[in-house]
Amino acid sequence: MTDSMDNLLGVARDIKSMEIRGAALIGRSAAQALRDFALELNTNDLNEFNSEVSKAADILLNTRPTAVSLSNSIRMVMRYSGEDVETASQSLVSNADNFVERSLKAVETIGKIGSHRIRDGDTILTHCNSSVALSIIKTTHQSGKNIKVISTESRPRYQGHLTIGMLNDWGINTELIVDSAVRTIINEVDEVIVGADVITANGSLVNKIGTAQIALCAHEARTSFMVAAETYKFSPETIMGELVPIEMRQEEEVYPQISDLKNVTVRNPAFDVTPHRYIDIICTEVGAIPPEMSYMIIKEMQGWDLQNR
Ligand code: RUB
């Protein structure tokens, strides 16, 4: 196997095993992996270049099924063109670099936009470990507002432990709760802020399992529910009526000794769907929008052309 394929398979493995995780990082890592793969390809034949790059793209696409950042990032990188290998490769590299740059800038901009909605003294509840939701929280803290964060554990993979480590390092007053304590503490919360794996055409949110229950609690308690999502988290496929595939992970993540129990199985969906009516606002890099505007974001920001599907 070539070194370039070896490296790409390494990134694909890390995405699958969740060494690389969180939708934004998955999208950027895939773009960079495809870029490095193209740069290391040793061929002067454009047909061979195209075919190898598209095989590599398929390998990355098959790592995790839910996060649309992965397919959107690969789609953007694969819009390269060129008369020969050199120009095609340059075009692909520039697409990948643009995606990564645009993603990093979006996370920063969302941090600023979202922080305007948070008041001094607020308590924020977050779930899982979303770099974009945390950008809002960090920016708010850096702006001098005094905030407290409550973080769920986010079983079964405990991404909440990553979140509290980061909040601790930034000097933010933080409390960790078990996932099932959300209903108990919701009346102390001023706003829920979560990230997104997917926003559908009708403005619904696909995010870490447990998000939908939190949204339901927040709705009942009249607590504001904010989603932090870059425009490449919006799913063009859902305009065509496609359903978002929900990743099912291994039973052992939830109960390592499951094989000892012959009459028991574990169901381990990694994500769930929060209906748009429970979402107050989606903070994107082009502004804070109501979920009902998601269709427009897909049409305008992603140049989505229904005729060419
Ligand atoms: C991560 C998760 C995050 C979103 C958004 O799930 O659900 O909330 O991906 O993250 P997993 P970000 O740990 O299974 O990848 O804001 O960093 O894109």
Short mmCIF file of C-alpha atoms and ligand atoms in Angstrom, two decimals:
data_model
loop_
_atom_site.label_atom_id
_atom_site.label_comp_id
_atom_site.label_asym_id
_atom_site.label_seq_id
_atom_site.Cartn_x
_atom_site.Cartn_y
_atom_site.Cartn_z
CA MET A 1 0.00 0.00 0.00
CA THR A 2 1.25 3.50 -0.79
CA ASP A 3 2.20 5.87 2.05
CA SER A 4 -0.48 8.33 0.94
CA MET A 5 -3.20 5.65 1.24
CA ASP A 6 -1.73 4.54 4.57
CA ASN A 7 -2.04 8.05 6.01
CA LEU A 8 -5.56 8.47 4.71
CA LEU A 9 -6.63 5.13 6.20
CA GLY A 10 -5.12 6.28 9.51
CA VAL A 11 -7.33 9.38 9.54
CA ALA A 12 -10.37 7.29 8.54
CA ARG A 13 -9.62 4.89 11.42
CA ASP A 14 -9.29 7.78 13.89
CA ILE A 15 -12.63 9.24 12.81
CA LYS A 16 -14.30 5.84 13.14
CA SER A 17 -12.84 5.16 16.59
CA MET A 18 -13.64 8.75 17.67
CA GLU A 19 -10.00 9.77 18.32
CA ILE A 20 -11.07 12.51 15.92
CA ARG A 21 -14.60 13.52 16.89
CA GLY A 22 -17.06 16.41 16.94
CA ALA A 23 -18.61 17.38 13.62
CA ALA A 24 -16.46 20.45 12.89
CA LEU A 25 -13.17 18.64 13.50
CA ILE A 26 -14.35 15.62 11.51
CA GLY A 27 -15.09 17.91 8.52
CA ARG A 28 -11.74 19.71 8.72
CA SER A 29 -9.74 16.50 9.25
CA ALA A 30 -11.37 14.86 6.24
CA ALA A 31 -10.61 17.88 4.03
CA GLN A 32 -6.98 17.90 5.19
CA ALA A 33 -6.63 14.13 4.72
CA LEU A 34 -7.92 14.34 1.15
CA ARG A 35 -5.61 17.30 0.45
CA ASP A 36 -2.55 15.40 1.75
CA PHE A 37 -3.57 12.30 -0.17
CA ALA A 38 -3.81 14.27 -3.44
CA LEU A 39 -0.46 15.96 -2.84
CA GLU A 40 1.29 12.63 -2.27
CA LEU A 41 -0.24 10.87 -5.28
CA ASN A 42 2.46 9.88 -7.69
CA THR A 43 0.86 10.04 -11.13
CA ASN A 44 0.75 12.21 -14.25
CA ASP A 45 -2.40 10.60 -15.53
CA LEU A 46 -5.46 12.78 -14.79
CA ASN A 47 -7.90 9.86 -15.04
CA GLU A 48 -5.90 7.91 -12.50
CA PHE A 49 -5.68 10.99 -10.23
CA ASN A 50 -9.46 11.48 -10.37
CA SER A 51 -10.19 7.85 -9.70
CA GLU A 52 -7.73 7.57 -6.76
CA VAL A 53 -9.02 10.78 -5.17
CA SER A 54 -12.61 9.67 -5.47
CA LYS A 55 -11.77 6.27 -3.91
CA ALA A 56 -10.11 8.11 -1.03
CA ALA A 57 -13.16 10.37 -0.64
CA ASP A 58 -15.41 7.30 -0.40
CA ILE A 59 -13.24 5.79 2.34
CA LEU A 60 -13.58 8.97 4.40
CA LEU A 61 -17.32 9.22 3.73
CA ASN A 62 -17.85 5.72 5.11
CA THR A 63 -16.35 6.44 8.52
CA ARG A 64 -19.28 7.96 10.42
CA PRO A 65 -22.74 8.16 8.90
CA THR A 66 -24.45 11.06 10.69
CA ALA A 67 -22.30 14.23 10.65
CA VAL A 68 -23.12 16.12 7.46
CA SER A 69 -19.97 18.23 7.93
CA LEU A 70 -18.13 15.20 6.55
CA SER A 71 -20.06 14.93 3.27
CA ASN A 72 -20.28 18.73 2.90
CA SER A 73 -16.54 19.15 3.39
CA ILE A 74 -15.71 16.36 0.97
CA ARG A 75 -18.19 17.73 -1.57
CA MET A 76 -16.50 21.13 -1.38
CA VAL A 77 -13.01 19.65 -1.79
CA MET A 78 -14.15 17.45 -4.70
CA ARG A 79 -15.37 20.46 -6.68
CA TYR A 80 -11.83 20.78 -8.05
CA SER A 81 -11.06 21.16 -11.71
CA GLY A 82 -7.97 21.12 -13.91
CA GLU A 83 -6.65 20.20 -17.35
CA ASP A 84 -3.84 18.12 -15.92
CA VAL A 85 -2.77 16.55 -12.62
CA GLU A 86 -0.84 19.62 -11.50
CA THR A 87 -3.71 22.10 -11.90
CA ALA A 88 -6.30 19.61 -10.63
CA SER A 89 -4.19 18.99 -7.54
CA GLN A 90 -3.69 22.74 -6.95
CA SER A 91 -7.43 23.30 -7.25
CA LEU A 92 -8.19 20.47 -4.80
CA VAL A 93 -5.62 21.77 -2.30
CA SER A 94 -7.06 25.26 -2.49
CA ASN A 95 -10.62 23.94 -1.94
CA ALA A 96 -9.47 22.00 1.12
CA ASP A 97 -7.54 24.95 2.55
CA ASN A 98 -10.56 27.22 1.98
CA PHE A 99 -12.83 24.79 3.79
CA VAL A 100 -10.53 24.57 6.82
CA GLU A 101 -10.04 28.35 6.95
CA ARG A 102 -13.75 29.00 6.54
CA SER A 103 -14.57 26.49 9.27
CA LEU A 104 -12.15 27.98 11.81
CA LYS A 105 -13.39 31.50 11.06
CA ALA A 106 -17.02 30.36 11.37
CA VAL A 107 -16.40 28.88 14.82
CA GLU A 108 -14.88 32.19 15.94
CA THR A 109 -17.70 34.31 14.44
CA ILE A 110 -20.40 32.13 16.00
CA GLY A 111 -18.63 32.58 19.34
CA LYS A 112 -19.02 36.35 19.01
CA ILE A 113 -22.61 36.31 17.73
CA GLY A 114 -23.78 33.82 20.35
CA SER A 115 -22.07 35.64 23.20
CA HIS A 116 -24.24 38.72 22.56
CA ARG A 117 -27.27 36.70 23.66
CA ILE A 118 -25.79 35.78 27.03
CA ARG A 119 -26.20 38.11 29.99
CA ASP A 120 -23.91 38.78 32.91
CA GLY A 121 -24.75 36.27 35.66
CA ASP A 122 -26.33 33.65 33.35
CA THR A 123 -26.17 29.92 33.93
CA ILE A 124 -25.70 27.88 30.76
CA LEU A 125 -26.39 24.17 30.30
CA THR A 126 -24.40 22.32 27.64
CA HIS A 127 -24.37 18.70 26.48
CA CYS A 128 -21.61 16.58 24.95
CA ASN A 129 -18.49 18.40 23.73
CA SER A 130 -19.21 20.88 20.98
CA SER A 131 -16.32 23.12 19.93
CA VAL A 132 -18.81 25.61 18.49
CA ALA A 133 -21.07 25.79 21.57
CA LEU A 134 -17.90 26.13 23.65
CA SER A 135 -16.70 28.97 21.41
CA ILE A 136 -19.81 30.93 22.49
CA ILE A 137 -19.19 30.12 26.14
CA LYS A 138 -15.47 30.98 25.99
CA THR A 139 -16.09 34.25 24.12
CA THR A 140 -18.73 35.25 26.68
CA HIS A 141 -16.32 34.55 29.53
CA GLN A 142 -13.53 36.48 27.80
CA SER A 143 -15.84 39.45 27.32
CA GLY A 144 -15.89 39.79 31.11
CA LYS A 145 -19.39 38.45 31.78
CA ASN A 146 -19.69 36.31 34.86
CA ILE A 147 -21.22 32.97 33.83
CA LYS A 148 -21.68 29.50 35.26
CA VAL A 149 -21.81 26.37 33.10
CA ILE A 150 -23.56 23.11 33.90
CA SER A 151 -22.28 20.22 31.78
CA THR A 152 -23.84 16.78 31.42
CA GLU A 153 -21.63 13.70 31.44
CA SER A 154 -22.97 12.62 28.02
CA ARG A 155 -22.96 8.89 28.45
CA PRO A 156 -21.90 6.47 27.13
CA ARG A 157 -18.70 8.11 25.82
CA TYR A 158 -18.51 10.83 28.50
CA GLN A 159 -17.69 13.71 26.15
CA GLY A 160 -18.82 15.89 29.09
CA HIS A 161 -15.49 15.05 30.74
CA LEU A 162 -13.71 16.74 27.83
CA THR A 163 -16.02 19.73 28.21
CA ILE A 164 -15.40 20.22 31.94
CA GLY A 165 -11.62 19.91 31.39
CA MET A 166 -11.73 22.72 28.83
CA LEU A 167 -14.01 24.92 30.95
CA ASN A 168 -11.75 24.35 33.93
CA ASP A 169 -8.67 25.40 31.93
CA TRP A 170 -10.44 28.59 30.82
CA GLY A 171 -11.26 29.42 34.47
CA ILE A 172 -15.03 29.10 34.05
CA ASN A 173 -17.16 28.16 37.05
CA THR A 174 -18.52 24.70 36.08
CA GLU A 175 -20.72 22.00 37.52
CA LEU A 176 -20.92 18.42 36.22
CA ILE A 177 -24.21 16.52 36.35
CA VAL A 178 -25.36 13.06 35.30
CA ASP A 179 -27.50 13.14 32.16
CA SER A 180 -30.64 12.22 34.08
CA ALA A 181 -30.33 15.29 36.39
CA VAL A 182 -31.31 17.75 33.65
CA ARG A 183 -34.98 17.89 34.68
CA THR A 184 -33.92 18.57 38.28
CA ILE A 185 -31.68 21.55 37.47
CA ILE A 186 -33.42 23.07 34.43
CA ASN A 187 -35.09 25.87 36.42
CA GLU A 188 -31.64 27.19 37.40
CA VAL A 189 -30.62 27.44 33.73
CA ASP A 190 -30.94 30.65 31.66
CA GLU A 191 -30.02 29.08 28.33
CA VAL A 192 -29.12 25.71 26.89
CA ILE A 193 -26.38 25.85 24.27
CA VAL A 194 -25.54 22.78 22.19
CA GLY A 195 -23.72 22.07 18.94
CA ALA A 196 -25.03 20.26 15.86
CA ASP A 197 -24.17 17.28 13.75
CA VAL A 198 -26.91 18.11 11.29
CA ILE A 199 -29.57 20.78 10.76
CA THR A 200 -32.30 19.56 8.43
CA ALA A 201 -34.19 21.58 5.81
CA ASN A 202 -37.08 22.11 8.26
CA GLY A 203 -34.75 23.35 11.01
CA SER A 204 -34.65 20.25 13.19
CA LEU A 205 -31.43 19.35 14.94
CA VAL A 206 -29.51 16.09 14.99
CA ASN A 207 -27.02 16.06 17.85
CA LYS A 208 -25.60 13.84 20.60
CA ILE A 209 -28.09 11.39 22.10
CA GLY A 210 -29.89 13.08 24.98
CA THR A 211 -30.15 16.48 23.29
CA ALA A 212 -33.84 15.96 22.44
CA GLN A 213 -34.72 15.20 26.08
CA ILE A 214 -32.91 18.34 27.20
CA ALA A 215 -34.80 20.39 24.60
CA LEU A 216 -38.09 18.98 25.85
CA CYS A 217 -37.20 19.91 29.45
CA ALA A 218 -36.11 23.40 28.36
CA HIS A 219 -39.32 23.88 26.39
CA GLU A 220 -41.48 22.93 29.34
CA ALA A 221 -39.48 25.19 31.67
CA ARG A 222 -39.52 28.10 29.15
CA THR A 223 -35.72 28.03 29.05
CA SER A 224 -34.05 29.33 25.91
CA PHE A 225 -32.53 26.63 23.66
CA MET A 226 -29.74 27.78 21.36
CA VAL A 227 -27.90 25.73 18.74
CA ALA A 228 -24.39 26.64 17.54
CA ALA A 229 -23.99 25.46 13.93
CA GLU A 230 -21.82 26.54 11.02
CA THR A 231 -23.61 26.63 7.65
CA TYR A 232 -21.86 23.42 6.55
CA LYS A 233 -23.80 21.56 9.27
CA PHE A 234 -27.00 22.13 7.26
CA SER A 235 -27.97 19.12 5.19
CA PRO A 236 -28.73 19.57 1.47
CA GLU A 237 -29.84 15.94 1.26
CA THR A 238 -32.81 16.67 3.52
CA ILE A 239 -34.25 19.06 0.92
CA MET A 240 -34.62 15.99 -1.27
CA GLY A 241 -36.56 14.32 1.54
CA GLU A 242 -33.72 12.09 2.65
CA LEU A 243 -33.70 11.08 6.30
CA VAL A 244 -30.57 11.63 8.38
CA PRO A 245 -28.97 8.27 9.18
CA ILE A 246 -28.51 7.86 12.93
CA GLU A 247 -25.29 6.06 13.82
CA MET A 248 -25.74 2.94 15.95
CA ARG A 249 -22.62 2.19 17.97
CA GLN A 250 -21.39 -0.97 19.67
CA GLU A 251 -23.25 -2.50 22.63
CA GLU A 252 -20.02 -2.66 24.66
CA GLU A 253 -19.79 1.14 24.82
CA VAL A 254 -22.81 1.06 27.11
CA TYR A 255 -22.24 -2.25 28.93
CA PRO A 256 -18.82 -3.89 28.42
CA GLN A 257 -19.92 -7.31 29.79
CA ILE A 258 -22.98 -7.56 27.53
CA SER A 259 -21.80 -10.86 26.02
CA ASP A 260 -22.29 -12.51 29.47
CA LEU A 261 -26.03 -11.76 29.36
CA LYS A 262 -27.58 -14.05 26.81
CA ASN A 263 -31.09 -12.54 27.01
CA VAL A 264 -30.11 -8.88 26.90
CA THR A 265 -29.18 -6.58 24.06
CA VAL A 266 -28.10 -2.94 24.17
CA ARG A 267 -29.40 -0.27 21.84
CA ASN A 268 -26.83 2.49 21.43
CA PRO A 269 -27.86 5.28 19.05
CA ALA A 270 -25.22 8.03 19.05
CA PHE A 271 -27.55 10.88 18.06
CA ASP A 272 -31.17 11.96 18.31
CA VAL A 273 -33.49 14.43 16.60
CA THR A 274 -34.75 17.60 18.28
CA PRO A 275 -37.83 19.02 16.53
CA HIS A 276 -37.44 22.61 15.29
CA ARG A 277 -40.29 23.84 17.49
CA TYR A 278 -38.10 23.33 20.59
CA ILE A 279 -35.28 25.46 19.18
CA ASP A 280 -35.28 29.22 19.81
CA ILE A 281 -32.32 30.21 17.67
CA ILE A 282 -29.56 28.73 15.56
CA CYS A 283 -26.32 30.72 15.72
CA THR A 284 -24.50 30.47 12.39
CA GLU A 285 -21.57 32.46 11.03
CA VAL A 286 -24.03 34.43 8.87
CA GLY A 287 -26.17 35.41 11.83
CA ALA A 288 -28.53 34.10 14.48
CA ILE A 289 -31.52 32.66 12.62
CA PRO A 290 -34.81 31.03 13.54
CA PRO A 291 -34.83 27.30 12.65
CA GLU A 292 -37.50 28.00 10.01
CA MET A 293 -34.82 29.76 7.91
CA SER A 294 -32.75 26.60 7.49
CA TYR A 295 -34.03 25.93 3.98
CA MET A 296 -32.72 29.35 2.89
CA ILE A 297 -29.30 28.65 4.37
CA ILE A 298 -29.06 25.41 2.44
CA LYS A 299 -30.14 27.04 -0.83
CA GLU A 300 -28.02 30.19 -0.51
CA MET A 301 -24.90 29.19 1.39
CA GLN A 302 -24.22 25.86 -0.20
CA GLY A 303 -25.10 26.70 -3.79
CA TRP A 304 -27.44 23.77 -3.73
CA ASP A 305 -28.64 22.94 -7.18
CA LEU A 306 -31.56 20.53 -7.20
CA GLN A 307 -31.22 19.93 -10.94
CA ASN A 308 -27.72 18.50 -10.54
CA ARG A 309 -28.50 15.94 -7.87
C1 RUB B 1 -20.35 15.08 19.02
C2 RUB B 1 -21.57 15.92 19.08
C3 RUB B 1 -21.35 17.41 19.01
C4 RUB B 1 -21.47 17.86 17.55
C5 RUB B 1 -21.01 19.29 17.39
O1 RUB B 1 -20.65 13.71 18.89
O2 RUB B 1 -22.69 15.47 19.10
O3 RUB B 1 -22.33 18.08 19.76
O4 RUB B 1 -20.69 17.03 16.72
O5 RUB B 1 -19.64 19.40 17.68
P1 RUB B 1 -19.41 12.67 18.82
P2 RUB B 1 -18.79 20.64 17.08
O6 RUB B 1 -18.62 12.83 20.08
O7 RUB B 1 -20.10 11.35 18.72
O8 RUB B 1 -18.61 13.00 17.58
O9 RUB B 1 -19.50 21.86 17.54
O10 RUB B 1 -17.41 20.49 17.69
O11 RUB B 1 -18.80 20.48 15.61
#
